[in-house]
Amino acid sequence: MTLESKIPAGPLQDKWDRHRFELKLVNPANKKKFNIIVVGTGLAGASAAATLAELGYNVKNFCIQDSPRRAHSIAAQGGINAAKNYANDGDSIWRLFYDTVKGGDFRAREANVYRLAQLSVNIIDQCVAQGVPFAREYGGLLDNRSFGGAQVSRTFYAKGQTGQQLLLGAYSSLMRQVNAGKVEILPRREMLDVVLVDGKARGIVVRNLVTGELESHSAHAVVLATGGYGNAYFLSTNAMSSNVTAAYRCYKKGAHFANPCFTQIHPTCIPVHGTYQSKLTLMSESLRNDGRVWVPKEPGDNRPPGQIPESERDYYLERKYPSFGNLVPRDVASRNAKEQCDMGKGVGETGLAVYLDFADAIARDGRDVIAGKYGNLFEMYEKITGEDPYQTPMKIYPAVHYTMGGLWVDYNLMTTIDGLFALGEANFSDHGANRLGASALMQGLADGYFIIPYTIGGYLAGTKLPEVDASAPEFAESRSQIQSQVDKLLSVSGKRTVADFHRTLGNILWDYCGIAKEEESLKKAKQMIAELRAEFWENVTVPGDAADFNQALENAGRVADFMEFGELMVTDALERKESCGCHFNTAYQTEDHEALRDDDNYCHVSVWQYTGADSDPVLHTEPLEFENVELTQRSYK
Amino acid sequence: MSTQTIDLTLKVWRQHKNNPRGSLETYPAKGISTDMSFLEMLDVVNEQLTAEGIEPIAFDHDCREGICGMCGAVVNGRAHGHMPETTLCQLHMRHFKNGDTIVIEPWRARAFPVIKDLVVDRNALDKIIQAGGYISINAGGPQDGNAIPVPRDNAEKAFNAAACIGCGACVAACPNASAMLFAGAKISHLALLPQGRPEAKKRALSMVRAMDTLGFGNCSNEAECEAECPKGISIREIARMNREFIKAALS
Ligand SMILES: Cc1cc2nc3c(=O)[nH]c(=O)nc-3n(C[C@H](O)[C@H](O)[C@H](O)COP(=O)(O)OP(=O)(O)OC[C@H]3O[C@@H](n4cnc5c(N)ncnc54)[C@H](O)[C@@H]3O)c2cc1C
Ligand code: SF4
Ligand code: FES
C-alpha cells in the first residue's frame, strides 16, 4: 500500500491557504445533519468538539474522567509557543518552523510543521478572547519567556499552570456548546473499539465506567484525541488514566501506527524514591532558565550539597554546551543526566538524581522574583519531597513524559481508516523524533481549533455516507468481542495484580527501550514482554464484576494493551538503525555523543500495520522530503 | 527528609449497590512509608485487599499532582485532610504519626450523590459552568491578543480566581453544601477581564440561578470553604460575585 500524505503542492507558505481553498465545503444548512464523535476532552478534543459544534455539527464528546475539565492537558505547566514576535527578538513563523523541524531532528513533515507555526499566532488571540489569564507585563501586554531549547522568547504562560488555563478556556467554549444543545458530553466512558461499516469509521463502543454497560454510538466521522501512551512505562509524568487503548484498538482495526518508539524523556522530574511510587512529577523545564544543573566532580561524593564547594562541582551542561548551557533540548539534557549518574556522580539516596540549583538566581534577583516565577513549582516540590528548594538545591532526574509516536495521519489529520481522524498527542504529530518545550499545547489547539474544522468538512462533503445507526450488526459484533475480553480478564483469577504486571512491563521498557537503547537489549526486551504477556493471561487477578464501577478492570484492559503495544515499541526501535532526537541507539552516535542520524536510509516515518496478536506487524515507510531546510547535525555547543 | 515507615488503622466508607446505605470498614495499613502520598497509601492497601479477595476501595484520582481536581475525600473530618492548600493526592504520609487512626469518607452533599465508596458524582459543577461560565465567542478571527491591555494586577487577580480546580471540597466543607466559592471563582475570573465584562451581569444571574436549581445550599458566611480549598480561593470571590449579582438584579 502507499501512504498518501496529501501534502498540497506549491510553496511552503501557501500550502495551507491553498488547501483550505481546495477543500470542499459543507453547506451551512447541512452541517446539522452530520453527527461527529470526538473522543477526548484535552486541549485537542475539547477545542475540536467546541469548534465543530460552533460550526453547526452535532457532537458527542467522550472522556474517561468525571468531567471534561480534568483531561491530562490540565497538568501542563510551562507554556505555549507562538510566533508572535512580541519580544521583537527576531522571531518569525519561519523561525518557529525551523526550530521545530530541527528540534525534531528532521523526522517531521515540513508542510505540517509550517502550518503549525502559522496557526500558532491565532491560538493566542483565540485564548485571550476566551478569557485565558496569561501572564502580563506592567504595561498590560502579554509576557513571554524563552523555553527549552529556544533562543527567542515566544512562550506564553499562566504561572506554572498554562495547561490548566488553556484547557479551562477550551472547556468553557465546550460548556457553552452544551448549553446550546450542540454538544453532548459523555464522561466516565472508555472507548474500547472503533466500529467500521463499509470500511469507514462510523462509530465507537464505549464502556460506561459507572455501570459497566457497553454502549454503541454511531456517527458520520470519529475524531480521536485521546492523548499519549507514556504510561506504557508505568512511571511517567502522565495522568494515571492516560492510555494507549483507544489508539491501539484503532490500530487493530486498520489505523497504522507511526514511530511508536519515539518517546520523550523529560530531564527535570522529581526522582523515584520507592517501589510503591505511582507516578513521577514533572518540574517544569522553565526552571532551567534560572536553575543551574550540577553534580559533584568526584564519583561517590555524598556530602550534602551545601558542603560541596564551587570548585568541586561540575556544571556539566554549561561546561559541555557553552552556547545553550542549561537550556539544551530535553533529549540532550536527559541523556547527560543519565551519563553523569552512570559515572557514579548521581546524588540523593538512590544516586539517580542531579542537582538543579537556584542559589545564584536567588542571590542575583532576590527571593521574591524567583518566587514570582516559580513559587507554585517550589511549593509542589516541597510538598512531595519535604525539602525547601529556596534553601537546598532541587534533586531531579529524567522521566518519561511525551510520546511523539502515534496514529499515522495525513495532512488532513485522517488516519489510514477513512473517517477516523487523530489529533493532539494521539497522532504522530509534528514533532518528529523530539518535541520542543511548549509545543504540544500549541499543536493540540492548532489541530482542534483551526485544522480539523476545515478538513473534516472536506471529508464529509466529499464522501458518500449512507445512514448507519447503532443497531448495525458491526456494533453488536464489536460489543461481543469486548465482552469476551472483559469476561476473560475477570475469570483468570491468578495471583498477580494488574499494577504488578504494569510495573514489570514499565521496568523492561525503561531499562531497555528508554534513554539509551542497544540492539541486544532490545531483542531481550521483546522476548521478556512476550513472556510477561503470556503470564498475564494466566496469572492476573482482577477483582469485582463487569457490571459495576470497577477500576481494577479498567486498568487490566489498559495494561493488556500496553503489553502488546510495548512489543511494537521495541520492534520499531529495533528497526530504526540510527539515532535521532529522543531515539538514541548507542551504536549510532557522534564523537560528542550526540544522536547520529542516517538520512540516506532512515529519513522516513515508520508506519506499522497490524497483522494479528501473534504475528509481526508489517512496516511501511513515508519518505520525508526536505525542500526548505538543510539537514544538519544538531549541535548545541 | 529521611524515610520512615508507620502503621495506621483506616476506617473507610464503603458503599455500593450491595451495600446501598454504606458503612465504615476498618483495615490495617502497615509499613507505610512517610514519603508516600495519601493515594499511594490507598494503592498499597488496595493491593493488600485484592490479595485477600476483598474488593479494593474505589476512589477518584488522575493527575496526582494537585491540578485535575479529580481526587478528594474527607479525612478525619477535613476535606482533603488537614494540611492547608493541599489536595488529597498531594497530602503526604509524613504528616501522620505511627499508630494514627484515619477516617476516610466521601464528599457529602445533596448535589453530589455517591457512586461507590469514595467516588461521587460532581456533574452539577459542570452544569453551573454550562449556565454561563464562558465568554461567548467562536473560534475564528479574534483581534490580536495584545489589542486590549489588561492591567497586570487585574490579570493576576483573574488568574488567582481561575486557579480553581473544580474539586468540590468547598461544597463538602460547607454546612449548607453551597457552591458559592466555586461559582464565585468563575464569575470573578471572567468579570475581572475586559473580555468578560459584556456578559458579566447575565453570567452572574444565570450561574446563581443554576446553583439553586441543582440543589446546592445558600451561603451563610461560614468561610469553611475558604479554609478547605486546596487552591487558596478566597471568599473575596464570593463578595465579588454578590456585587455582580446585585448589579445585575438591580438593572
Ligand atoms: C506534567 C506535564 C506537563 C506538560 N507541560 C507542557 C507544557 O508546558 N507545554 C506543552 O506544550 N506541553 C506540555 N505537556 C504536554 C501536553 O500537556 C500534552 O501533550 C497535551 O496536553 C496532550 O493533549 P491531548 O488533548 O492530546 O490529550 P490529553 O490532554 O491527554 O487528553 C486525552 C483525553 O482523552 C480521553 N481519553 C483517553 N483515552 C480514552 C479512552 N480510551 N476513551 C475515552 N476517552 C479517552 C481522556 O479522558 C482525556 O479527556 C506536558 C505534559 C505533562 C505530562
Ligand atoms: S473553589 Fe477551591 S474547593 Fe471549591 S472547587 Fe474550586 S478549588 Fe475546589
Ligand atoms: S488527582 Fe488530580 S488533583 Fe488530585
PDB file of C-alpha atoms in Angstrom, chain B residues 115-211:
ATOM      1  CA  ILE B 115     -21.391   6.392  43.090  1.00  0.00           C
ATOM      2  CA  LYS B 116     -19.259   3.935  45.015  1.00  0.00           C
ATOM      3  CA  ASP B 117     -17.154   4.117  48.201  1.00  0.00           C
ATOM      4  CA  LEU B 118     -15.321   7.457  47.974  1.00  0.00           C
ATOM      5  CA  VAL B 119     -16.451   8.264  44.438  1.00  0.00           C
ATOM      6  CA  VAL B 120     -19.167  10.867  43.995  1.00  0.00           C
ATOM      7  CA  ASP B 121     -20.964  12.383  41.028  1.00  0.00           C
ATOM      8  CA  ARG B 122     -19.917  16.029  40.628  1.00  0.00           C
ATOM      9  CA  ASN B 123     -21.708  16.607  37.359  1.00  0.00           C
ATOM     10  CA  ALA B 124     -23.577  19.511  38.920  1.00  0.00           C
ATOM     11  CA  LEU B 125     -20.375  21.585  38.857  1.00  0.00           C
ATOM     12  CA  ASP B 126     -20.205  21.283  35.059  1.00  0.00           C
ATOM     13  CA  LYS B 127     -23.846  22.312  34.909  1.00  0.00           C
ATOM     14  CA  ILE B 128     -23.104  25.525  36.798  1.00  0.00           C
ATOM     15  CA  ILE B 129     -20.462  26.403  34.213  1.00  0.00           C
ATOM     16  CA  GLN B 130     -22.834  25.499  31.389  1.00  0.00           C
ATOM     17  CA  ALA B 131     -25.204  28.151  32.692  1.00  0.00           C
ATOM     18  CA  GLY B 132     -22.780  30.903  31.774  1.00  0.00           C
ATOM     19  CA  GLY B 133     -19.184  30.317  32.860  1.00  0.00           C
ATOM     20  CA  TYR B 134     -17.760  31.364  29.493  1.00  0.00           C
ATOM     21  CA  ILE B 135     -17.261  34.228  27.088  1.00  0.00           C
ATOM     22  CA  SER B 136     -19.489  33.855  24.052  1.00  0.00           C
ATOM     23  CA  ILE B 137     -17.021  33.871  21.197  1.00  0.00           C
ATOM     24  CA  ASN B 138     -16.481  31.350  18.441  1.00  0.00           C
ATOM     25  CA  ALA B 139     -13.139  30.111  17.190  1.00  0.00           C
ATOM     26  CA  GLY B 140     -12.197  32.223  14.231  1.00  0.00           C
ATOM     27  CA  GLY B 141     -10.566  35.576  13.820  1.00  0.00           C
ATOM     28  CA  PRO B 142     -10.500  37.421  17.109  1.00  0.00           C
ATOM     29  CA  GLN B 143      -8.404  40.562  17.321  1.00  0.00           C
ATOM     30  CA  ASP B 144      -4.740  40.445  18.218  1.00  0.00           C
ATOM     31  CA  GLY B 145      -4.020  39.176  21.708  1.00  0.00           C
ATOM     32  CA  ASN B 146      -2.370  42.455  22.629  1.00  0.00           C
ATOM     33  CA  ALA B 147      -5.148  44.692  21.305  1.00  0.00           C
ATOM     34  CA  ILE B 148      -6.657  45.184  24.761  1.00  0.00           C
ATOM     35  CA  PRO B 149      -4.095  45.742  27.507  1.00  0.00           C
ATOM     36  CA  VAL B 150      -5.116  44.261  30.856  1.00  0.00           C
ATOM     37  CA  PRO B 151      -3.610  45.828  33.975  1.00  0.00           C
ATOM     38  CA  ARG B 152      -1.233  43.314  35.452  1.00  0.00           C
ATOM     39  CA  ASP B 153      -2.935  43.482  38.807  1.00  0.00           C
ATOM     40  CA  ASN B 154      -6.296  42.549  37.291  1.00  0.00           C
ATOM     41  CA  ALA B 155      -4.734  39.802  35.233  1.00  0.00           C
ATOM     42  CA  GLU B 156      -3.237  38.362  38.394  1.00  0.00           C
ATOM     43  CA  LYS B 157      -6.472  38.586  40.335  1.00  0.00           C
ATOM     44  CA  ALA B 158      -8.258  36.900  37.446  1.00  0.00           C
ATOM     45  CA  PHE B 159      -5.625  34.181  37.419  1.00  0.00           C
ATOM     46  CA  ASN B 160      -5.962  33.605  41.151  1.00  0.00           C
ATOM     47  CA  ALA B 161      -9.705  33.092  40.771  1.00  0.00           C
ATOM     48  CA  ALA B 162      -9.222  30.935  37.668  1.00  0.00           C
ATOM     49  CA  ALA B 163      -6.915  28.617  39.624  1.00  0.00           C
ATOM     50  CA  CYS B 164      -9.974  26.725  40.979  1.00  0.00           C
ATOM     51  CA  ILE B 165      -9.647  23.038  40.091  1.00  0.00           C
ATOM     52  CA  GLY B 166     -13.336  22.198  40.449  1.00  0.00           C
ATOM     53  CA  CYS B 167     -12.750  19.556  43.098  1.00  0.00           C
ATOM     54  CA  GLY B 168     -15.858  20.311  45.123  1.00  0.00           C
ATOM     55  CA  ALA B 169     -14.132  20.428  48.517  1.00  0.00           C
ATOM     56  CA  CYS B 170     -15.769  23.795  49.182  1.00  0.00           C
ATOM     57  CA  VAL B 171     -19.178  22.192  48.783  1.00  0.00           C
ATOM     58  CA  ALA B 172     -18.221  19.270  51.001  1.00  0.00           C
ATOM     59  CA  ALA B 173     -16.863  21.603  53.680  1.00  0.00           C
ATOM     60  CA  CYS B 174     -19.850  23.957  53.714  1.00  0.00           C
ATOM     61  CA  PRO B 175     -22.556  23.262  56.331  1.00  0.00           C
ATOM     62  CA  ASN B 176     -25.104  24.285  53.677  1.00  0.00           C
ATOM     63  CA  ALA B 177     -23.364  22.389  50.837  1.00  0.00           C
ATOM     64  CA  SER B 178     -23.171  25.628  48.917  1.00  0.00           C
ATOM     65  CA  ALA B 179     -21.143  26.001  45.730  1.00  0.00           C
ATOM     66  CA  MET B 180     -20.649  29.744  46.140  1.00  0.00           C
ATOM     67  CA  LEU B 181     -16.854  29.590  46.234  1.00  0.00           C
ATOM     68  CA  PHE B 182     -16.702  27.536  43.054  1.00  0.00           C
ATOM     69  CA  ALA B 183     -19.175  29.754  41.197  1.00  0.00           C
ATOM     70  CA  GLY B 184     -17.719  32.932  42.667  1.00  0.00           C
ATOM     71  CA  ALA B 185     -14.283  31.972  41.416  1.00  0.00           C
ATOM     72  CA  LYS B 186     -15.500  31.579  37.836  1.00  0.00           C
ATOM     73  CA  ILE B 187     -17.680  34.699  37.894  1.00  0.00           C
ATOM     74  CA  SER B 188     -14.799  36.774  39.321  1.00  0.00           C
ATOM     75  CA  HIS B 189     -12.233  35.374  36.905  1.00  0.00           C
ATOM     76  CA  LEU B 190     -14.290  36.482  33.931  1.00  0.00           C
ATOM     77  CA  ALA B 191     -15.614  39.736  35.442  1.00  0.00           C
ATOM     78  CA  LEU B 192     -12.071  40.924  36.144  1.00  0.00           C
ATOM     79  CA  LEU B 193     -11.067  40.781  32.485  1.00  0.00           C
ATOM     80  CA  PRO B 194     -12.251  43.290  29.889  1.00  0.00           C
ATOM     81  CA  GLN B 195     -13.184  40.390  27.594  1.00  0.00           C
ATOM     82  CA  GLY B 196     -15.610  39.076  30.208  1.00  0.00           C
ATOM     83  CA  ARG B 197     -17.374  42.352  31.038  1.00  0.00           C
ATOM     84  CA  PRO B 198     -20.014  42.393  28.276  1.00  0.00           C
ATOM     85  CA  GLU B 199     -21.742  39.320  29.723  1.00  0.00           C
ATOM     86  CA  ALA B 200     -20.898  39.852  33.386  1.00  0.00           C
ATOM     87  CA  LYS B 201     -24.434  40.563  34.575  1.00  0.00           C
ATOM     88  CA  LYS B 202     -26.142  37.853  32.627  1.00  0.00           C
ATOM     89  CA  ARG B 203     -23.492  35.392  33.714  1.00  0.00           C
ATOM     90  CA  ALA B 204     -23.898  36.147  37.413  1.00  0.00           C
ATOM     91  CA  LEU B 205     -27.682  35.833  37.241  1.00  0.00           C
ATOM     92  CA  SER B 206     -27.759  32.567  35.349  1.00  0.00           C
ATOM     93  CA  MET B 207     -24.986  30.853  37.277  1.00  0.00           C
ATOM     94  CA  VAL B 208     -26.540  31.731  40.622  1.00  0.00           C
ATOM     95  CA  ARG B 209     -29.911  30.523  39.417  1.00  0.00           C
ATOM     96  CA  ALA B 210     -28.334  27.262  38.234  1.00  0.00           C
ATOM     97  CA  MET B 211     -26.843  26.651  41.670  1.00  0.00           C
TER      98      MET B 211
END
